[in-house]
Amino acid sequence: MVMAKKHELAFGIDVGGSGIKGAPVDLTTGEFAADRVRIPTPDPSTPAAVGAVLGELVASFSLPDDTPVGLTFPAIVKRGVAHSAANVDPSWIGTDIAAVAREATGRRAVVANDADAAGFAEVAYGAAKHKEGLVMVITLGTGIGSAMIHDGVLIPNAELGHLEIDGFDAESRASNGVREREGWTFEEWAPKLQRYFSHVEFLFSPDLFVVGGGVSKKHAQFLPLLDLKTPIVPAKLRNAAGIVGAAALAARIAV
Ligand code: BGC
């Protein structure tokens, strides 16, 4: 008899500054098991308002009772509690996000920093699958997110977008948000990325860089401009990475 694997399905939710997106994820393939639903992030994005959206999102799917929920959140997250709040209401700081999700959905839940969840997905199903050693996933968005995964184990809350380089917070010089604001071409952006990635490479000696964030779909226009010792490849899961990574983490560690 073939036994069904425990938790082949988990529900992933990506909480962002403008939208809250969720989908059930098939954990054997790392793909959505149904179309994603997106609800605009409430304004103000307080725990009560976001909690109501989490409940609504999960209730819009018919899921087995034991399907756990995984959440990404743009903050430093320690044991479920937010210790910072990037692009969400500051009242989240000190809030147990996982408890809010449990209360709102009636399910086991786990929460992770957004870049950590995306990085975990790339290792489990994407560009860093089967890669040994230290994988560093760097997401280039409004800010710079980072995830460090060593031999498949996530070391959470790296916050390497905030490294101080040449006297500046790195994400204030090298993020894709800055590129868009300044109207830089990829050629104009490349030296900032070069400075950033060579510094991170020097500090951590990774085995692989994976570059995520929306701009990674244009990787052919800027990754070849970088000169690094470490292989650097685009993310594969693109904007599904947060949901898929959160779901994968939920299946492993949700309580
Ligand atoms: C935040 C990180 C987050 C990253 C990407 C940074 O500004 O400090 O927690 O992972 O942006 O959203």
GROMACS .gro file of C-alpha atoms and ligand atoms in nm:
model
  267
    1MET     CA    1   0.000   0.000   0.000
    2VAL     CA    2   0.133   0.346  -0.089
    3MET     CA    3   0.100   0.574   0.210
    4ALA     CA    4   0.020   0.935   0.129
    5LYS     CA    5   0.302   1.155   0.258
    6LYS     CA    6   0.206   1.367   0.555
    7HIS     CA    7   0.133   1.726   0.454
    8GLU     CA    8   0.163   1.705   0.079
    9LEU     CA    9  -0.022   2.032   0.077
   10ALA     CA   10   0.048   2.351   0.268
   11PHE     CA   11  -0.095   2.698   0.228
   12GLY     CA   12   0.152   2.980   0.160
   13ILE     CA   13   0.082   3.349   0.214
   14ASP     CA   14   0.307   3.634   0.104
   15VAL     CA   15   0.243   3.951   0.306
   16GLY     CA   16   0.378   4.252   0.120
   17GLY     CA   17   0.345   4.629   0.147
   18SER     CA   18   0.082   4.647  -0.130
   19GLY     CA   19  -0.073   4.301  -0.158
   20ILE     CA   20  -0.134   3.986   0.046
   21LYS     CA   21  -0.122   3.682  -0.178
   22GLY     CA   22  -0.196   3.319  -0.099
   23ALA     CA   23  -0.221   2.979  -0.264
   24PRO     CA   24  -0.218   2.613  -0.167
   25VAL     CA   25   0.114   2.457  -0.266
   26ASP     CA   26   0.174   2.099  -0.376
   27LEU     CA   27   0.487   2.015  -0.179
   28THR     CA   28   0.592   1.729  -0.402
   29THR     CA   29   0.640   1.967  -0.697
   30GLY     CA   30   0.664   2.310  -0.535
   31GLU     CA   31   0.383   2.434  -0.760
   32PHE     CA   32   0.056   2.607  -0.681
   33ALA     CA   33  -0.228   2.354  -0.641
   34ALA     CA   34  -0.483   2.625  -0.731
   35ASP     CA   35  -0.470   2.980  -0.866
   36ARG     CA   36  -0.328   3.239  -0.631
   37VAL     CA   37  -0.564   3.491  -0.467
   38ARG     CA   38  -0.450   3.850  -0.401
   39ILE     CA   39  -0.611   4.095  -0.161
   40PRO     CA   40  -0.475   4.451  -0.131
   41THR     CA   41  -0.286   4.512   0.195
   42PRO     CA   42  -0.521   4.708   0.425
   43ASP     CA   43  -0.424   5.062   0.515
   44PRO     CA   44  -0.328   5.094   0.796
   45SER     CA   45  -0.182   4.743   0.787
   46THR     CA   46  -0.232   4.673   1.158
   47PRO     CA   47  -0.230   4.318   1.302
   48ALA     CA   48  -0.612   4.316   1.333
   49ALA     CA   49  -0.667   4.433   0.974
   50VAL     CA   50  -0.406   4.197   0.824
   51GLY     CA   51  -0.535   3.909   1.042
   52ALA     CA   52  -0.881   3.954   0.888
   53VAL     CA   53  -0.729   3.931   0.538
   54LEU     CA   54  -0.538   3.613   0.631
   55GLY     CA   55  -0.865   3.454   0.748
   56GLU     CA   56  -1.042   3.561   0.428
   57LEU     CA   57  -0.764   3.428   0.205
   58VAL     CA   58  -0.754   3.084   0.363
   59ALA     CA   59  -1.136   3.062   0.372
   60SER     CA   60  -1.152   3.123  -0.003
   61PHE     CA   61  -1.003   2.774  -0.064
   62SER     CA   62  -1.141   2.438   0.038
   63LEU     CA   63  -0.850   2.278   0.224
   64PRO     CA   64  -0.809   1.965   0.435
   65ASP     CA   65  -0.839   2.046   0.808
   66ASP     CA   66  -0.477   1.963   0.882
   67THR     CA   67  -0.325   2.182   0.607
   68PRO     CA   68  -0.076   2.415   0.779
   69VAL     CA   69  -0.022   2.780   0.690
   70GLY     CA   70   0.312   2.948   0.619
   71LEU     CA   71   0.350   3.323   0.604
   72THR     CA   72   0.619   3.554   0.472
   73PHE     CA   73   0.659   3.890   0.639
   74PRO     CA   74   0.890   4.183   0.550
   75ALA     CA   75   1.049   4.195   0.893
   76ILE     CA   76   1.304   4.036   1.121
   77VAL     CA   77   1.112   3.739   1.261
   78LYS     CA   78   1.229   3.553   1.571
   79ARG     CA   79   1.018   3.262   1.693
   80GLY     CA   80   0.715   3.407   1.522
   81VAL     CA   81   0.758   3.760   1.661
   82ALA     CA   82   0.830   4.067   1.441
   83HIS     CA   83   1.136   4.267   1.547
   84SER     CA   84   1.117   4.523   1.265
   85ALA     CA   85   0.857   4.633   1.010
   86ALA     CA   86   0.958   4.727   0.654
   87ASN     CA   87   0.660   4.864   0.456
   88VAL     CA   88   0.402   4.747   0.712
   89ASP     CA   89   0.248   4.921   1.012
   90PRO     CA   90   0.502   4.972   1.296
   91SER     CA   91   0.249   4.828   1.544
   92TRP     CA   92   0.365   4.485   1.424
   93ILE     CA   93   0.692   4.522   1.614
   94GLY     CA   94   0.670   4.291   1.915
   95THR     CA   95   0.360   4.116   1.776
   96ASP     CA   96   0.354   3.736   1.752
   97ILE     CA   97   0.270   3.714   1.381
   98ALA     CA   98   0.234   3.335   1.390
   99ALA     CA   99  -0.021   3.368   1.674
  100VAL     CA  100  -0.219   3.624   1.469
  101ALA     CA  101  -0.219   3.378   1.176
  102ARG     CA  102  -0.326   3.085   1.398
  103GLU     CA  103  -0.608   3.289   1.549
  104ALA     CA  104  -0.725   3.417   1.208
  105THR     CA  105  -0.713   3.084   1.023
  106GLY     CA  106  -0.768   2.826   1.298
  107ARG     CA  107  -0.467   2.634   1.165
  108ARG     CA  108  -0.109   2.555   1.261
  109ALA     CA  109   0.104   2.839   1.131
  110VAL     CA  110   0.464   2.948   1.092
  111VAL     CA  111   0.611   3.279   0.977
  112ALA     CA  112   0.941   3.371   0.814
  113ASN     CA  113   1.115   3.681   0.682
  114ASP     CA  114   1.018   3.735   0.315
  115ALA     CA  115   1.368   3.684   0.172
  116ASP     CA  116   1.425   3.378   0.393
  117ALA     CA  117   1.106   3.218   0.260
  118ALA     CA  118   1.199   3.299  -0.102
  119GLY     CA  119   1.550   3.165  -0.045
  120PHE     CA  120   1.423   2.845   0.109
  121ALA     CA  121   1.198   2.790  -0.195
  122GLU     CA  122   1.491   2.831  -0.435
  123VAL     CA  123   1.686   2.566  -0.243
  124ALA     CA  124   1.390   2.328  -0.212
  125TYR     CA  125   1.258   2.359  -0.570
  126GLY     CA  126   1.443   2.622  -0.773
  127ALA     CA  127   1.779   2.754  -0.885
  128ALA     CA  128   1.973   2.614  -0.586
  129LYS     CA  129   1.815   2.268  -0.574
  130HIS     CA  130   2.071   2.000  -0.478
  131LYS     CA  131   2.342   2.266  -0.428
  132GLU     CA  132   2.574   2.195  -0.138
  133GLY     CA  133   2.760   2.447   0.075
  134LEU     CA  134   2.655   2.807   0.131
  135VAL     CA  135   2.383   2.940  -0.097
  136MET     CA  136   2.308   3.312  -0.068
  137VAL     CA  137   1.981   3.428  -0.216
  138ILE     CA  138   1.972   3.805  -0.265
  139THR     CA  139   1.639   3.964  -0.359
  140LEU     CA  140   1.658   4.296  -0.541
  141GLY     CA  141   1.333   4.483  -0.487
  142THR     CA  142   1.237   4.805  -0.309
  143GLY     CA  143   1.498   4.699  -0.055
  144ILE     CA  144   1.757   4.421  -0.064
  145GLY     CA  145   1.659   4.095   0.103
  146SER     CA  146   1.899   3.814   0.182
  147ALA     CA  147   1.879   3.449   0.274
  148MET     CA  148   2.164   3.220   0.375
  149ILE     CA  149   2.115   2.845   0.340
  150HIS     CA  150   2.397   2.611   0.431
  151ASP     CA  151   2.361   2.249   0.318
  152GLY     CA  152   1.984   2.294   0.313
  153VAL     CA  153   1.962   2.458   0.657
  154LEU     CA  154   1.829   2.815   0.664
  155ILE     CA  155   2.018   3.058   0.888
  156PRO     CA  156   1.742   3.317   0.933
  157ASN     CA  157   1.734   3.698   0.947
  158ALA     CA  158   2.059   3.775   0.771
  159GLU     CA  159   1.948   4.137   0.685
  160LEU     CA  160   2.242   4.183   0.448
  161GLY     CA  161   2.056   4.455   0.262
  162HIS     CA  162   2.157   4.674   0.553
  163LEU     CA  163   2.531   4.612   0.539
  164GLU     CA  164   2.708   4.943   0.564
  165ILE     CA  165   2.919   4.987   0.252
  166ASP     CA  166   3.116   5.308   0.180
  167GLY     CA  167   2.926   5.473   0.466
  168PHE     CA  168   2.578   5.392   0.331
  169ASP     CA  169   2.308   5.137   0.403
  170ALA     CA  170   2.363   4.904   0.105
  171GLU     CA  171   2.000   4.888  -0.005
  172SER     CA  172   1.989   5.267  -0.028
  173ARG     CA  173   2.256   5.249  -0.305
  174ALA     CA  174   2.208   4.919  -0.483
  175SER     CA  175   1.843   4.807  -0.467
  176ASN     CA  176   1.622   4.792  -0.774
  177GLY     CA  177   1.403   5.054  -0.606
  178VAL     CA  178   1.695   5.300  -0.621
  179ARG     CA  179   1.764   5.208  -0.985
  180GLU     CA  180   1.403   5.286  -1.075
  181ARG     CA  181   1.394   5.607  -0.870
  182GLU     CA  182   1.716   5.736  -1.024
  183GLY     CA  183   1.622   5.619  -1.372
  184TRP     CA  184   1.951   5.427  -1.409
  185THR     CA  185   2.014   5.198  -1.703
  186PHE     CA  186   2.138   4.847  -1.618
  187GLU     CA  187   2.489   4.962  -1.716
  188GLU     CA  188   2.464   5.248  -1.466
  189TRP     CA  189   2.332   5.016  -1.195
  190ALA     CA  190   2.593   4.743  -1.249
  191PRO     CA  191   2.883   4.915  -1.061
  192LYS     CA  192   2.663   4.947  -0.747
  193LEU     CA  193   2.569   4.580  -0.772
  194GLN     CA  194   2.933   4.489  -0.830
  195ARG     CA  195   3.038   4.675  -0.514
  196TYR     CA  196   2.761   4.504  -0.317
  197PHE     CA  197   2.814   4.149  -0.439
  198SER     CA  198   3.194   4.162  -0.415
  199HIS     CA  199   3.167   4.279  -0.055
  200VAL     CA  200   2.922   4.003   0.037
  201GLU     CA  201   3.141   3.752  -0.147
  202PHE     CA  202   3.448   3.865   0.047
  203LEU     CA  203   3.264   3.840   0.382
  204PHE     CA  204   3.098   3.501   0.333
  205SER     CA  205   3.273   3.307   0.051
  206PRO     CA  206   2.946   3.154  -0.070
  207ASP     CA  207   2.925   2.864  -0.316
  208LEU     CA  208   2.639   3.014  -0.512
  209PHE     CA  209   2.451   3.344  -0.542
  210VAL     CA  210   2.088   3.332  -0.652
  211VAL     CA  211   1.936   3.667  -0.751
  212GLY     CA  212   1.563   3.712  -0.692
  213GLY     CA  213   1.311   3.995  -0.692
  214GLY     CA  214   1.096   4.111  -0.985
  215VAL     CA  215   1.395   4.250  -1.176
  216SER     CA  216   1.554   3.903  -1.188
  217LYS     CA  217   1.344   3.826  -1.495
  218LYS     CA  218   1.569   4.080  -1.673
  219HIS     CA  219   1.883   3.902  -1.546
  220ALA     CA  220   2.034   3.878  -1.895
  221GLN     CA  221   2.072   4.257  -1.892
  222PHE     CA  222   2.274   4.287  -1.571
  223LEU     CA  223   2.413   3.956  -1.437
  224PRO     CA  224   2.666   3.926  -1.725
  225LEU     CA  225   2.800   4.272  -1.628
  226LEU     CA  226   2.915   4.141  -1.288
  227ASP     CA  227   3.260   4.001  -1.229
  228LEU     CA  228   3.263   3.760  -0.931
  229LYS     CA  229   3.443   3.441  -0.834
  230THR     CA  230   3.115   3.287  -0.718
  231PRO     CA  231   2.863   3.157  -0.973
  232ILE     CA  232   2.561   3.389  -0.985
  233VAL     CA  233   2.229   3.273  -1.132
  234PRO     CA  234   1.875   3.411  -1.151
  235ALA     CA  235   1.601   3.278  -0.923
  236LYS     CA  236   1.368   3.027  -1.086
  237LEU     CA  237   1.049   3.068  -0.886
  238ARG     CA  238   1.021   3.442  -0.942
  239ASN     CA  239   0.720   3.591  -0.762
  240ALA     CA  240   0.591   3.250  -0.651
  241ALA     CA  241   0.898   3.201  -0.430
  242GLY     CA  242   0.756   3.364  -0.116
  243ILE     CA  243   0.435   3.160  -0.117
  244VAL     CA  244   0.612   2.835  -0.206
  245GLY     CA  245   0.889   2.885   0.053
  246ALA     CA  246   0.642   2.976   0.327
  247ALA     CA  247   0.436   2.668   0.248
  248ALA     CA  248   0.746   2.445   0.247
  249LEU     CA  249   0.852   2.582   0.585
  250ALA     CA  250   0.499   2.534   0.721
  251ALA     CA  251   0.502   2.167   0.626
  252ARG     CA  252   0.827   2.120   0.814
  253ILE     CA  253   0.791   2.330   1.126
  254ALA     CA  254   0.442   2.479   1.175
  255VAL     CA  255   0.302   2.448   1.529
  256BGC     C1  256   1.414   4.439   0.525
  256BGC     C2  257   1.423   4.288   0.517
  256BGC     C3  258   1.350   4.237   0.395
  256BGC     C4  259   1.400   4.309   0.270
  256BGC     C5  260   1.322   4.268   0.146
  256BGC     C6  261   1.464   4.498   0.394
  256BGC     O1  262   1.452   4.637   0.399
  256BGC     O2  263   1.493   4.490   0.630
  256BGC     O3  264   1.367   4.230   0.634
  256BGC     O4  265   1.375   4.099   0.381
  256BGC     O5  266   1.388   4.449   0.285
  256BGC     O6  267   1.185   4.298   0.158
   0.00000   0.00000   0.00000
